[in-house]
Short mmCIF file of C-alpha atoms in Angstrom, two decimals:
data_model
loop_
_atom_site.label_atom_id
_atom_site.label_comp_id
_atom_site.label_asym_id
_atom_site.label_seq_id
_atom_site.Cartn_x
_atom_site.Cartn_y
_atom_site.Cartn_z
CA MET A 1 -173.33 -96.84 -32.41
CA SER A 2 -171.21 -99.85 -31.32
CA ALA A 3 -169.62 -101.80 -34.15
CA THR A 4 -169.92 -105.03 -32.16
CA ARG A 5 -173.55 -105.49 -33.17
CA HIS A 6 -172.43 -105.66 -36.82
CA LEU A 7 -169.91 -108.45 -36.16
CA LYS A 8 -170.75 -112.14 -36.29
CA LYS A 9 -168.36 -114.99 -35.56
CA ARG A 10 -168.68 -118.30 -37.38
CA GLY A 11 -166.17 -120.77 -36.12
CA GLN A 12 -163.03 -118.67 -35.83
CA VAL A 13 -163.78 -116.26 -38.70
CA TYR A 14 -165.47 -112.87 -38.29
CA PHE A 15 -168.28 -111.69 -40.57
CA ALA A 16 -169.91 -108.30 -41.11
CA ARG A 17 -173.70 -108.15 -40.77
CA LEU A 18 -176.26 -105.44 -41.50
CA HIS A 19 -180.03 -105.56 -41.22
CA VAL A 20 -181.88 -104.68 -44.44
CA PRO A 21 -184.77 -102.22 -43.85
CA LEU A 22 -188.23 -103.47 -44.76
CA PRO A 23 -188.63 -101.31 -47.91
CA ALA A 24 -185.47 -102.74 -49.51
CA GLN A 25 -185.88 -106.40 -48.58
CA ALA A 26 -187.95 -107.24 -51.66
CA VAL A 27 -185.21 -105.94 -53.98
CA VAL A 28 -182.18 -107.14 -52.01
CA GLY A 29 -183.83 -110.51 -51.46
CA LYS A 30 -182.50 -110.78 -47.91
CA LYS A 31 -183.36 -109.57 -44.45
CA GLU A 32 -179.71 -109.31 -43.49
CA LEU A 33 -176.49 -108.80 -45.45
CA VAL A 34 -173.58 -110.95 -44.30
CA GLN A 35 -170.01 -110.88 -45.66
CA SER A 36 -166.83 -112.59 -44.49
CA LEU A 37 -164.07 -110.32 -43.20
CA ARG A 38 -161.53 -113.10 -43.85
CA THR A 39 -159.86 -112.79 -40.48
CA THR A 40 -159.84 -114.47 -37.09
CA ASP A 41 -158.40 -111.41 -35.32
CA ILE A 42 -160.93 -109.12 -33.66
CA VAL A 43 -158.80 -106.00 -34.08
CA GLU A 44 -158.38 -106.57 -37.81
CA ALA A 45 -162.05 -107.45 -38.12
CA ARG A 46 -163.08 -104.10 -36.62
CA ARG A 47 -160.67 -102.29 -38.96
CA LYS A 48 -162.15 -103.99 -42.05
CA LEU A 49 -165.73 -103.68 -40.83
CA HIS A 50 -166.19 -99.98 -41.63
CA ARG A 51 -165.35 -100.35 -45.34
CA VAL A 52 -167.60 -103.42 -45.72
CA LEU A 53 -170.50 -101.70 -43.92
CA ALA A 54 -170.14 -98.70 -46.23
CA ASP A 55 -170.55 -100.99 -49.26
CA MET A 56 -173.56 -102.66 -47.64
CA HIS A 57 -175.23 -99.33 -46.92
CA ALA A 58 -174.67 -98.30 -50.55
CA GLU A 59 -176.34 -101.51 -51.75
CA ILE A 60 -179.34 -100.89 -49.51
CA GLU A 61 -179.66 -97.27 -50.62
CA ASN A 62 -179.68 -98.33 -54.28
CA ALA A 63 -182.33 -100.93 -53.50
CA GLN A 64 -184.51 -98.33 -51.80
CA LEU A 65 -184.41 -96.21 -54.96
CA SER A 66 -185.81 -99.09 -56.99
CA PRO A 67 -189.35 -98.48 -58.37
CA HIS A 68 -190.37 -101.86 -56.95
CA THR A 69 -190.08 -100.55 -53.39
CA GLY A 70 -192.17 -97.44 -53.90
CA THR A 71 -195.63 -98.83 -54.64
CA PRO A 72 -198.65 -99.35 -52.38
CA GLU A 73 -198.68 -103.02 -53.42
CA ALA A 74 -195.07 -103.46 -52.23
CA LEU A 75 -196.01 -101.74 -48.97
CA LEU A 76 -198.92 -104.15 -48.45
CA ALA A 77 -196.72 -107.18 -49.17
CA SER A 78 -194.10 -105.91 -46.70
CA ALA A 79 -196.75 -105.31 -44.03
CA ILE A 80 -198.11 -108.85 -44.37
CA GLU A 81 -194.59 -110.29 -44.12
CA ALA A 82 -193.76 -108.11 -41.11
CA ARG A 83 -196.95 -109.20 -39.33
CA GLY A 84 -195.95 -112.81 -39.89
CA GLU A 85 -192.53 -112.15 -38.34
CA VAL A 86 -194.15 -110.52 -35.30
CA ASP A 87 -196.55 -113.44 -34.83
CA ALA A 88 -193.67 -115.90 -35.17
CA GLY A 89 -191.61 -114.03 -32.58
CA ILE A 90 -188.88 -113.18 -35.10
CA ALA A 91 -189.44 -109.41 -34.77
CA THR A 92 -191.06 -107.17 -32.17
CA ALA A 93 -194.18 -105.17 -32.93
CA LEU A 94 -192.24 -101.99 -32.14
CA ASP A 95 -189.48 -102.74 -34.68
CA ALA A 96 -192.01 -103.77 -37.33
CA ALA A 97 -193.98 -100.56 -36.83
CA ALA A 98 -190.83 -98.43 -37.08
CA SER A 99 -189.79 -100.11 -40.35
CA PHE A 100 -193.31 -99.79 -41.70
CA ASP A 101 -193.51 -96.07 -40.89
CA TYR A 102 -190.23 -95.58 -42.72
CA SER A 103 -191.65 -97.45 -45.73
CA VAL A 104 -194.73 -95.23 -45.73
CA ASP A 105 -192.58 -92.09 -45.60
CA LEU A 106 -190.60 -93.27 -48.63
CA LEU A 107 -193.78 -94.07 -50.54
CA LEU A 108 -195.45 -90.75 -49.78
CA GLU A 109 -192.28 -88.87 -50.73
CA ALA A 110 -192.14 -90.69 -54.06
CA GLU A 111 -195.85 -90.10 -54.73
CA ALA A 112 -195.48 -86.40 -53.94
CA LYS A 113 -192.67 -86.08 -56.48
CA ALA A 114 -194.58 -88.03 -59.13
CA ARG A 115 -198.10 -86.64 -58.63
CA GLY A 116 -197.68 -83.39 -56.73
CA VAL A 117 -199.31 -82.28 -53.49
CA ASP A 118 -202.59 -80.67 -52.45
CA LYS A 119 -202.99 -77.27 -50.78
CA ASP A 120 -202.10 -78.80 -47.41
CA GLY A 121 -198.93 -80.38 -48.73
CA HIS A 122 -200.25 -83.94 -48.79
CA PRO A 123 -199.39 -86.22 -51.76
CA LEU A 124 -202.11 -86.59 -54.37
CA LEU A 125 -202.89 -90.30 -54.08
CA SER A 126 -205.33 -92.29 -56.17
CA THR A 127 -208.33 -93.92 -54.46
CA ALA A 128 -206.80 -97.34 -55.08
CA ALA A 129 -203.50 -96.28 -53.49
CA VAL A 130 -205.24 -94.94 -50.38
CA SER A 131 -207.23 -98.17 -50.06
CA THR A 132 -204.09 -100.31 -50.39
CA ILE A 133 -202.18 -98.26 -47.82
CA ARG A 134 -205.07 -98.63 -45.36
CA ARG A 135 -205.05 -102.38 -45.95
CA ALA A 136 -201.32 -102.38 -45.24
CA TYR A 137 -201.85 -100.62 -41.90
CA LYS A 138 -204.51 -103.15 -40.92
CA ALA A 139 -202.35 -106.07 -42.05
CA LEU A 140 -199.46 -104.90 -39.88
CA ALA A 141 -201.65 -104.17 -36.86
CA GLY A 142 -203.14 -107.66 -36.98
CA PRO A 143 -206.56 -108.62 -35.60
CA SER A 144 -208.77 -105.93 -34.10
CA LEU A 145 -209.43 -105.64 -30.37
CA GLU A 146 -212.74 -107.45 -30.80
CA GLU A 147 -211.16 -110.30 -32.79
CA GLN A 148 -208.39 -110.70 -30.23
CA ARG A 149 -210.93 -110.75 -27.41
CA GLU A 150 -213.03 -113.47 -29.05
CA THR A 151 -209.96 -115.65 -29.63
CA TYR A 152 -208.90 -115.19 -26.02
CA LEU A 153 -212.35 -116.01 -24.64
CA LYS A 154 -212.62 -119.08 -26.83
CA GLU A 155 -209.33 -120.43 -25.45
CA THR A 156 -210.18 -119.46 -21.87
CA ALA A 157 -213.66 -121.06 -21.94
CA LYS A 158 -212.09 -124.51 -21.86
CA ARG A 159 -210.83 -124.11 -18.28
CA ILE A 160 -213.39 -121.96 -16.42
CA THR A 161 -217.07 -122.29 -15.49
CA ALA A 162 -219.89 -120.87 -17.60
CA GLN A 163 -220.71 -118.22 -14.97
CA THR A 164 -217.10 -117.08 -14.70
CA MET A 165 -216.93 -116.89 -18.48
CA ALA A 166 -220.11 -114.79 -18.61
CA ASP A 167 -218.66 -112.35 -16.05
CA LYS A 168 -215.34 -112.16 -17.88
CA ARG A 169 -217.04 -111.55 -21.24
CA ARG A 170 -219.22 -108.80 -19.78
CA ARG A 171 -216.20 -106.97 -18.33
CA LEU A 172 -214.06 -107.27 -21.46
CA GLU A 173 -216.91 -106.22 -23.73
CA ALA A 174 -217.52 -103.15 -21.55
CA PHE A 175 -213.91 -102.13 -22.06
CA GLY A 176 -214.20 -102.76 -25.81
CA GLU A 177 -217.23 -100.48 -26.07
CA TRP A 178 -215.35 -97.75 -24.21
CA PHE A 179 -212.03 -98.03 -26.07
CA GLY A 180 -213.36 -99.07 -29.48
CA ASN A 181 -213.80 -102.65 -30.70
CA ASP A 182 -212.40 -101.86 -34.14
CA ARG A 183 -209.15 -100.46 -32.75
CA TYR A 184 -205.98 -102.45 -32.05
CA CYS A 185 -204.63 -103.60 -28.71
CA SER A 186 -201.24 -102.07 -29.53
CA GLU A 187 -202.90 -98.62 -29.43
CA LEU A 188 -203.59 -98.89 -25.69
CA ASP A 189 -201.00 -97.39 -23.35
CA ARG A 190 -200.84 -97.13 -19.56
CA LYS A 191 -202.27 -93.62 -19.54
CA LYS A 192 -205.40 -94.76 -21.37
CA ALA A 193 -205.68 -97.88 -19.20
CA GLY A 194 -205.42 -95.70 -16.09
CA GLN A 195 -208.19 -93.46 -17.41
CA TYR A 196 -210.46 -96.48 -17.77
CA VAL A 197 -209.72 -97.69 -14.25
CA THR A 198 -210.21 -94.33 -12.54
CA GLY A 199 -212.81 -92.82 -14.85
CA VAL A 200 -215.00 -95.86 -15.47
CA ILE A 201 -214.42 -98.74 -13.07
CA LEU A 202 -214.05 -96.53 -9.98
CA GLN A 203 -217.20 -94.62 -10.93
CA ARG A 204 -219.47 -97.66 -11.26
CA THR A 205 -222.39 -97.80 -8.84
CA GLN A 206 -224.94 -100.42 -7.81
CA GLY A 207 -228.40 -100.51 -6.28
CA SER A 208 -231.04 -97.80 -6.15
CA ALA A 209 -228.93 -95.80 -3.72
CA GLY A 210 -226.08 -95.66 -6.19
CA GLU A 211 -223.55 -97.22 -3.86
CA ALA A 212 -219.98 -97.68 -5.07
CA LEU A 213 -218.82 -101.17 -5.97
CA SER A 214 -216.68 -103.02 -3.48
CA VAL A 215 -212.92 -103.01 -4.00
CA THR A 216 -213.07 -106.79 -4.49
CA THR A 217 -215.54 -106.45 -7.37
CA MET A 218 -213.51 -103.70 -9.02
CA LYS A 219 -210.29 -105.67 -8.66
CA LYS A 220 -211.90 -108.63 -10.43
CA GLU A 221 -212.57 -106.40 -13.44
CA VAL A 222 -208.99 -105.11 -13.52
CA SER A 223 -207.72 -108.66 -13.03
CA ASP A 224 -209.69 -109.85 -16.07
CA LEU A 225 -208.25 -107.05 -18.19
CA ARG A 226 -204.72 -107.72 -16.95
CA ALA A 227 -205.08 -111.46 -17.69
CA TRP A 228 -206.26 -110.70 -21.22
CA PHE A 229 -203.33 -108.38 -21.92
CA ASP A 230 -200.92 -110.92 -20.42
CA TRP A 231 -202.26 -113.32 -23.05
CA LEU A 232 -201.65 -110.68 -25.74
CA LEU A 233 -198.16 -109.98 -24.36
CA VAL A 234 -197.12 -113.63 -24.61
CA ARG A 235 -198.29 -113.68 -28.24
CA GLY A 236 -196.32 -110.56 -29.14
CA ALA A 237 -199.42 -108.45 -29.86
CA VAL A 238 -198.33 -105.83 -27.28
CA GLU A 239 -194.95 -104.76 -25.91
CA ALA A 240 -196.13 -104.41 -22.29
CA ASN A 241 -199.24 -104.98 -20.20
CA PRO A 242 -200.92 -101.56 -19.67
CA PHE A 243 -203.06 -102.93 -16.80
CA ASP A 244 -200.11 -104.21 -14.80
CA ARG A 245 -200.29 -102.91 -11.18
CA MET A 246 -203.44 -100.90 -11.95
CA SER A 247 -205.23 -102.50 -8.99
CA SER A 248 -203.31 -100.09 -6.74
CA LEU A 249 -205.61 -97.31 -8.00
CA LEU A 250 -208.65 -99.01 -6.49
CA LYS A 251 -209.14 -97.60 -3.03
CA VAL A 252 -212.34 -97.04 -1.07
CA SER A 253 -212.98 -93.48 0.03
CA THR A 254 -213.17 -93.03 3.82
CA ARG A 255 -214.75 -89.57 3.66
CA GLY A 256 -217.94 -89.33 5.69
CA LYS A 257 -217.42 -92.73 7.26
CA ALA A 258 -218.54 -93.10 10.88
CA PRO A 259 -215.72 -93.95 13.27
CA THR A 260 -215.51 -97.57 14.41
CA ARG A 261 -217.17 -98.16 17.78
CA ARG A 262 -214.77 -99.11 20.55
CA PRO A 263 -215.61 -100.87 23.84
CA TRP A 264 -215.56 -98.95 27.12
CA THR A 265 -212.27 -99.06 29.00
#
């Protein structure tokens, strides 16, 4: 790992910096440890950095051993704070999830030592602890897919016609029923999005003869989904748009099609 990321320059003086993991932030009282290296020379700063970082790591390790970091209540408080940082653009959803998973691992390890484990090796948690941990997961994940959709439609309704809004709502609700309205948008990846496009949208039919939808109609549905996830992307709810470039999957089959009539030469 490059040491440069742990160096900060204020004026002409170099400082050491180290991010404090989520579980230890409540005890340390900071999100980042910063200490002056008392030098303006980059070579000397790098030489001093290793010793200072070692002391910082020791401080964080001691904080993580504190009983205040190993409770479901502390986990819930950390999840709420992390969600706020994601919404404010301070942290990415990916980084917040990684820190949260680490916090959960520490908690479960502590609970296993204190309470023991069941026949499958899982910690014996109280009903209250399980409930609090579930609340922490929901707090970090943010609003459900359905809640995000309703917020998006409410904002979008101000600039489109009633008929366009009705069509957009119908398409987004169809996706929600397929994927799960109570799930979170961050759970959707490109593989799952592709399955919806090829397994659902491409298979739609119309009329008594069961004719396939036109490519234009299908592309409108993908476009609505892509626009929604662009909205989520800008707000930091997802790391990437899973429906980006999915319209390329929408092609009309030419099997069994009569050849185009050509004029006599």
